[in-house]
GROMACS .gro file of C-alpha atoms in nm:
model
  292
    1MET     CA    1  16.373  16.728  10.079
    2ASN     CA    2  16.407  16.355  10.095
    3THR     CA    3  16.253  16.203   9.787
    4ASP     CA    4  16.232  15.858   9.953
    5ARG     CA    5  15.946  16.003  10.154
    6GLN     CA    6  15.598  15.962  10.033
    7ALA     CA    7  15.461  16.266   9.848
    8VAL     CA    8  15.162  16.412  10.036
    9THR     CA    9  14.883  16.698   9.998
   10VAL     CA   10  14.769  16.903  10.284
   11VAL     CA   11  14.412  17.082  10.202
   12GLY     CA   12  14.337  17.351  10.434
   13LEU     CA   13  14.602  17.598  10.586
   14GLY     CA   14  14.438  17.723  10.893
   15SER     CA   15  14.671  17.711  11.207
   16MET     CA   16  14.619  17.335  11.229
   17GLY     CA   17  14.639  17.258  10.852
   18SER     CA   18  14.965  17.471  10.853
   19ALA     CA   19  15.108  17.285  11.129
   20LEU     CA   20  15.021  16.964  10.969
   21ALA     CA   21  15.213  17.063  10.646
   22ALA     CA   22  15.524  17.200  10.861
   23ALA     CA   23  15.560  16.893  11.033
   24LEU     CA   24  15.552  16.671  10.718
   25LEU     CA   25  15.814  16.921  10.557
   26ASP     CA   26  16.036  16.871  10.858
   27ARG     CA   27  16.036  16.525  10.831
   28GLY     CA   28  16.149  16.526  10.442
   29HIS     CA   29  15.814  16.466  10.274
   30PRO     CA   30  15.733  16.619   9.938
   31THR     CA   31  15.440  16.839  10.049
   32THR     CA   32  15.168  16.998   9.818
   33VAL     CA   33  14.932  17.244   9.987
   34TRP     CA   34  14.642  17.406   9.896
   35ASN     CA   35  14.427  17.680  10.067
   36ARG     CA   36  14.129  17.897   9.934
   37THR     CA   37  14.339  18.195  10.032
   38PRO     CA   38  14.679  18.133   9.876
   39GLY     CA   39  14.847  18.374  10.079
   40LYS     CA   40  14.851  18.155  10.379
   41ALA     CA   41  15.068  17.905  10.208
   42ALA     CA   42  15.370  18.143  10.172
   43PRO     CA   43  15.564  18.058  10.482
   44LEU     CA   44  15.516  17.693  10.392
   45VAL     CA   45  15.639  17.755  10.024
   46ASP     CA   46  15.938  17.936  10.183
   47ARG     CA   47  16.021  17.604  10.349
   48GLY     CA   48  15.985  17.397  10.039
   49ALA     CA   49  15.612  17.305  10.005
   50ARG     CA   50  15.452  17.322   9.642
   51LEU     CA   51  15.165  17.565   9.621
   52ALA     CA   52  14.875  17.388   9.393
   53ALA     CA   53  14.660  17.611   9.193
   54SER     CA   54  14.355  17.440   9.251
   55PRO     CA   55  14.217  17.132   9.477
   56GLU     CA   56  14.229  16.909   9.169
   57GLU     CA   57  14.596  16.969   9.109
   58ALA     CA   58  14.670  16.951   9.497
   59ILE     CA   59  14.503  16.596   9.473
   60GLY     CA   60  14.676  16.466   9.183
   61ALA     CA   61  15.025  16.549   9.338
   62GLY     CA   62  15.031  16.231   9.537
   63PRO     CA   63  14.864  15.944   9.667
   64LEU     CA   64  14.758  16.074   9.994
   65THR     CA   65  14.556  16.384  10.068
   66ILE     CA   66  14.528  16.529  10.444
   67VAL     CA   67  14.209  16.754  10.470
   68CYS     CA   68  14.179  16.988  10.757
   69VAL     CA   69  13.943  17.259  10.715
   70LEU     CA   70  13.685  17.462  10.927
   71ASP     CA   71  13.395  17.185  10.923
   72TYR     CA   72  13.218  16.926  10.703
   73GLU     CA   73  13.051  17.196  10.480
   74ALA     CA   74  13.386  17.352  10.386
   75LEU     CA   75  13.528  16.993  10.335
   76TYR     CA   76  13.256  16.929  10.070
   77THR     CA   77  13.256  17.267   9.922
   78VAL     CA   78  13.629  17.220   9.838
   79LEU     CA   79  13.620  16.851   9.713
   80ASP     CA   80  13.280  16.793   9.559
   81PRO     CA   81  13.361  16.990   9.247
   82VAL     CA   82  13.694  16.773   9.202
   83ALA     CA   83  13.563  16.454   9.368
   84GLY     CA   84  13.663  16.262   9.061
   85ALA     CA   85  14.040  16.329   9.127
   86LEU     CA   86  14.014  16.128   9.440
   87ARG     CA   87  13.949  15.798   9.262
   88GLY     CA   88  14.242  15.536   9.340
   89LYS     CA   89  14.383  15.779   9.605
   90THR     CA   90  14.357  15.805  10.007
   91LEU     CA   91  14.171  16.092  10.187
   92VAL     CA   92  14.253  16.128  10.532
   93ASN     CA   93  14.012  16.356  10.698
   94LEU     CA   94  14.122  16.555  11.008
   95THR     CA   95  13.855  16.803  11.008
   96SER     CA   96  13.655  16.820  11.344
   97GLY     CA   97  13.300  16.684  11.345
   98SER     CA   98  13.063  16.433  11.465
   99PRO     CA   99  13.067  16.039  11.416
  100GLU     CA  100  12.772  16.073  11.211
  101GLN     CA  101  12.948  16.322  10.984
  102ALA     CA  102  13.252  16.085  10.959
  103HIS     CA  103  13.007  15.797  10.856
  104GLU     CA  104  12.876  16.021  10.566
  105ALA     CA  105  13.220  16.134  10.462
  106ALA     CA  106  13.319  15.762  10.451
  107ALA     CA  107  13.047  15.679  10.224
  108TRP     CA  108  13.102  15.981   9.999
  109ALA     CA  109  13.468  15.880   9.956
  110ARG     CA  110  13.402  15.524   9.870
  111SER     CA  111  13.141  15.668   9.613
  112HIS     CA  112  13.418  15.824   9.450
  113GLY     CA  113  13.681  15.542   9.461
  114ALA     CA  114  13.878  15.678   9.720
  115ASP     CA  115  14.005  15.505  10.034
  116TYR     CA  116  13.912  15.708  10.352
  117LEU     CA  117  14.049  15.761  10.705
  118ASP     CA  118  13.870  15.973  10.959
  119GLY     CA  119  14.098  16.127  11.219
  120ALA     CA  120  14.135  16.321  11.527
  121ILE     CA  121  14.395  16.557  11.632
  122MET     CA  122  14.449  16.561  12.018
  123THR     CA  123  14.678  16.861  12.058
  124THR     CA  124  14.694  17.221  11.971
  125PRO     CA  125  14.896  17.334  11.670
  126PRO     CA  126  15.243  17.370  11.865
  127GLY     CA  127  15.206  16.990  11.947
  128VAL     CA  128  15.189  16.876  11.582
  129GLY     CA  129  15.475  16.642  11.507
  130SER     CA  130  15.546  16.552  11.878
  131PRO     CA  131  15.585  16.165  11.903
  132GLU     CA  132  15.393  16.207  12.224
  133MET     CA  133  15.062  16.352  12.099
  134MET     CA  134  14.794  16.142  11.994
  135PHE     CA  135  14.621  16.128  11.643
  136LEU     CA  136  14.344  15.912  11.651
  137TYR     CA  137  14.230  15.705  11.332
  138SER     CA  138  13.922  15.489  11.237
  139GLY     CA  139  13.834  15.335  10.904
  140ALA     CA  140  14.019  15.034  10.727
  141ARG     CA  141  14.358  14.922  10.906
  142ALA     CA  142  14.483  14.857  10.570
  143VAL     CA  143  14.454  15.212  10.478
  144LEU     CA  144  14.632  15.317  10.762
  145ASP     CA  145  14.920  15.077  10.744
  146ALA     CA  146  14.988  15.175  10.399
  147HIS     CA  147  15.038  15.539  10.490
  148LEU     CA  148  15.159  15.473  10.871
  149PRO     CA  149  15.503  15.644  10.804
  150THR     CA  150  15.378  15.961  10.682
  151LEU     CA  151  15.105  15.973  10.936
  152THR     CA  152  15.356  15.910  11.212
  153ALA     CA  153  15.531  16.251  11.113
  154LEU     CA  154  15.228  16.411  11.260
  155GLY     CA  155  15.221  16.266  11.595
  156ASP     CA  156  15.154  15.900  11.757
  157PRO     CA  157  14.912  15.730  11.536
  158LEU     CA  158  14.649  15.542  11.741
  159TYR     CA  159  14.426  15.312  11.559
  160LEU     CA  160  14.076  15.280  11.724
  161GLY     CA  161  13.913  15.039  11.458
  162ALA     CA  162  13.735  14.972  11.138
  163ASP     CA  163  13.413  15.215  11.225
  164PRO     CA  164  13.490  15.534  11.058
  165GLY     CA  165  13.314  15.726  11.323
  166LEU     CA  166  13.521  15.608  11.628
  167ALA     CA  167  13.776  15.865  11.605
  168SER     CA  168  13.531  16.155  11.623
  169LEU     CA  169  13.340  15.968  11.916
  170TYR     CA  170  13.664  15.934  12.096
  171ASP     CA  171  13.739  16.295  12.033
  172ALA     CA  172  13.411  16.414  12.190
  173ALA     CA  173  13.446  16.203  12.486
  174LEU     CA  174  13.820  16.291  12.561
  175LEU     CA  175  13.752  16.680  12.486
  176GLY     CA  176  13.460  16.608  12.756
  177LEU     CA  177  13.699  16.466  12.981
  178MET     CA  178  13.956  16.740  12.907
  179TRP     CA  179  13.709  17.023  12.981
  180SER     CA  180  13.578  16.850  13.297
  181THR     CA  181  13.931  16.801  13.437
  182MET     CA  182  14.024  17.185  13.360
  183THR     CA  183  13.716  17.323  13.503
  184GLY     CA  184  13.749  17.104  13.837
  185TRP     CA  185  14.118  17.234  13.852
  186LEU     CA  186  14.017  17.587  13.790
  187HIS     CA  187  13.748  17.559  14.044
  188GLY     CA  188  14.013  17.390  14.293
  189THR     CA  189  14.269  17.681  14.212
  190ALA     CA  190  14.010  17.952  14.266
  191LEU     CA  191  13.924  17.798  14.619
  192VAL     CA  192  14.294  17.802  14.744
  193GLY     CA  193  14.320  18.123  14.575
  194ALA     CA  194  14.103  18.262  14.794
  195GLU     CA  195  14.341  18.194  15.083
  196LYS     CA  196  14.622  18.362  14.860
  197THR     CA  197  14.765  18.057  14.740
  198PRO     CA  198  14.919  18.093  14.399
  199ALA     CA  199  14.804  17.866  14.103
  200THR     CA  200  15.163  17.785  14.055
  201ASP     CA  201  15.187  17.636  14.406
  202PHE     CA  202  14.861  17.435  14.400
  203THR     CA  203  14.914  17.288  14.041
  204PRO     CA  204  15.208  17.054  14.133
  205VAL     CA  205  14.979  16.908  14.419
  206ALA     CA  206  14.689  16.875  14.163
  207ILE     CA  207  14.897  16.688  13.907
  208ARG     CA  208  15.027  16.448  14.153
  209TRP     CA  209  14.663  16.381  14.266
  210LEU     CA  210  14.574  16.325  13.902
  211THR     CA  211  14.824  16.054  13.889
  212ALA     CA  212  14.614  15.874  14.202
  213VAL     CA  213  14.280  15.953  13.999
  214ALA     CA  214  14.419  15.770  13.684
  215GLY     CA  215  14.458  15.461  13.919
  216PHE     CA  216  14.090  15.495  14.037
  217LEU     CA  217  13.983  15.491  13.646
  218THR     CA  218  14.203  15.178  13.594
  219THR     CA  219  14.016  15.037  13.898
  220TYR     CA  220  13.678  15.132  13.795
  221ALA     CA  221  13.697  15.031  13.413
  222PRO     CA  222  13.636  14.679  13.459
  223GLN     CA  223  13.343  14.747  13.706
  224VAL     CA  224  13.187  14.951  13.436
  225ASP     CA  225  13.218  14.675  13.176
  226ALA     CA  226  13.096  14.421  13.421
  227GLY     CA  227  12.783  14.626  13.531
  228ARG     CA  228  12.895  14.534  13.905
  229TYR     CA  229  13.028  14.819  14.160
  230PRO     CA  230  13.166  14.673  14.482
  231GLY     CA  231  13.194  14.972  14.737
  232ASP     CA  232  13.491  14.840  14.874
  233ASP     CA  233  13.707  15.160  14.849
  234ALA     CA  234  13.477  15.458  14.882
  235THR     CA  235  13.101  15.443  14.817
  236VAL     CA  236  12.872  15.691  14.650
  237ASP     CA  237  12.729  15.814  15.011
  238VAL     CA  238  13.077  15.852  15.127
  239GLN     CA  239  13.130  16.103  14.821
  240ILE     CA  240  12.802  16.293  14.875
  241ALA     CA  241  12.932  16.364  15.232
  242ALA     CA  242  13.281  16.462  15.098
  243ILE     CA  243  13.163  16.681  14.821
  244ASP     CA  244  12.940  16.886  15.086
  245HIS     CA  245  13.261  16.966  15.243
  246LEU     CA  246  13.373  17.142  14.894
  247ILE     CA  247  13.044  17.304  14.846
  248HIS     CA  248  13.037  17.464  15.199
  249ALA     CA  249  13.425  17.545  15.170
  250ALA     CA  250  13.380  17.740  14.809
  251ALA     CA  251  13.051  17.916  14.940
  252ALA     CA  252  13.214  18.050  15.239
  253ARG     CA  253  13.483  18.208  14.993
  254GLY     CA  254  13.236  18.349  14.737
  255ILE     CA  255  13.332  18.073  14.476
  256ASP     CA  256  13.082  17.972  14.225
  257ASN     CA  257  12.976  17.641  14.307
  258ALA     CA  258  12.783  17.552  13.978
  259LEU     CA  259  13.006  17.238  13.909
  260PRO     CA  260  13.029  17.081  14.236
  261GLU     CA  261  12.640  17.144  14.279
  262LEU     CA  262  12.609  16.952  13.953
  263LEU     CA  263  12.822  16.667  14.052
  264LYS     CA  264  12.657  16.649  14.402
  265ALA     CA  265  12.312  16.625  14.214
  266THR     CA  266  12.445  16.327  13.997
  267MET     CA  267  12.570  16.144  14.275
  268GLU     CA  268  12.228  16.197  14.448
  269ARG     CA  269  12.051  16.051  14.140
  270ALA     CA  270  12.288  15.737  14.169
  271LYS     CA  271  12.195  15.698  14.545
  272ALA     CA  272  11.815  15.743  14.446
  273ALA     CA  273  11.871  15.459  14.213
  274GLY     CA  274  12.000  15.227  14.474
  275HIS     CA  275  12.364  15.269  14.433
  276GLY     CA  276  12.436  15.462  14.752
  277SER     CA  277  12.659  15.178  14.865
  278ASP     CA  278  12.809  15.099  14.562
  279SER     CA  279  13.150  15.235  14.425
  280TYR     CA  280  13.151  15.583  14.237
  281ALA     CA  281  13.168  15.387  13.903
  282SER     CA  282  12.809  15.335  13.965
  283VAL     CA  283  12.726  15.691  13.860
  284ILE     CA  284  12.750  15.573  13.515
  285GLU     CA  285  12.427  15.391  13.538
  286VAL     CA  286  12.245  15.745  13.568
  287LEU     CA  287  12.462  15.890  13.305
  288LYS     CA  288  12.351  15.622  13.045
  289ASP     CA  289  11.984  15.617  13.164
  290ARG     CA  290  11.877  15.813  12.862
  291GLN     CA  291  11.972  15.523  12.648
  292ARG     CA  292  11.688  15.297  12.778
   0.00000   0.00000   0.00000
């Protein structure tokens, strides 16, 4: 183990917490671990991790503690009784939750004299340690900078801003994008599969198409920011006509149409709001209508 590397503690050794600790060990960080069920630490101890007997001992082992537990209730259950040990330390919270919970945790950490970063892991456990996988962070930039080499061992650290809730907010938004994209791909796969096309044949074409879709997002982002949606590529009216073809083709092949029907209904709401001749980006106006 490289003693030039910063010592770090990982609290919580589920599949993700264990992956975090393993990545730190792989990059030579003296790593202390703690888990409510100590047996989960055995593979990490075999690789050189130090098993702490208590959360207080774990926090005291170094300047940085990374927590990745089931939820915020579990976080407070573990840390509240030993909160005094956090004074002068840095707490990086990689527990999934809401922006509101992140704000509360940041205030809680400050009240105990600890620096705090909230984070979101944008990969599954096998991706931890890859420089291509994003780890989102929000909170004080100086805190991130102080521990950047250590956090870089986990993946590519992307700083979002001083608001501690931003990492959780981006996490929710990006997961929504992921689920929408994967469900759309599955619907398309089911559709072509009805004609005996294997998913492995359809998917390379779908991935190439997603590259073009990424270009649409880049075009539409400035329109969204400006609130102006010139319909000089494909209007909402055109998209409504096009999605009818998808709905017809899927219905003829017995494919569930809940997703495209929902999309069409949203487009029709945009049309009813006066955006029929605007670009597809104008659909955001009905999506954010509840804010008014």
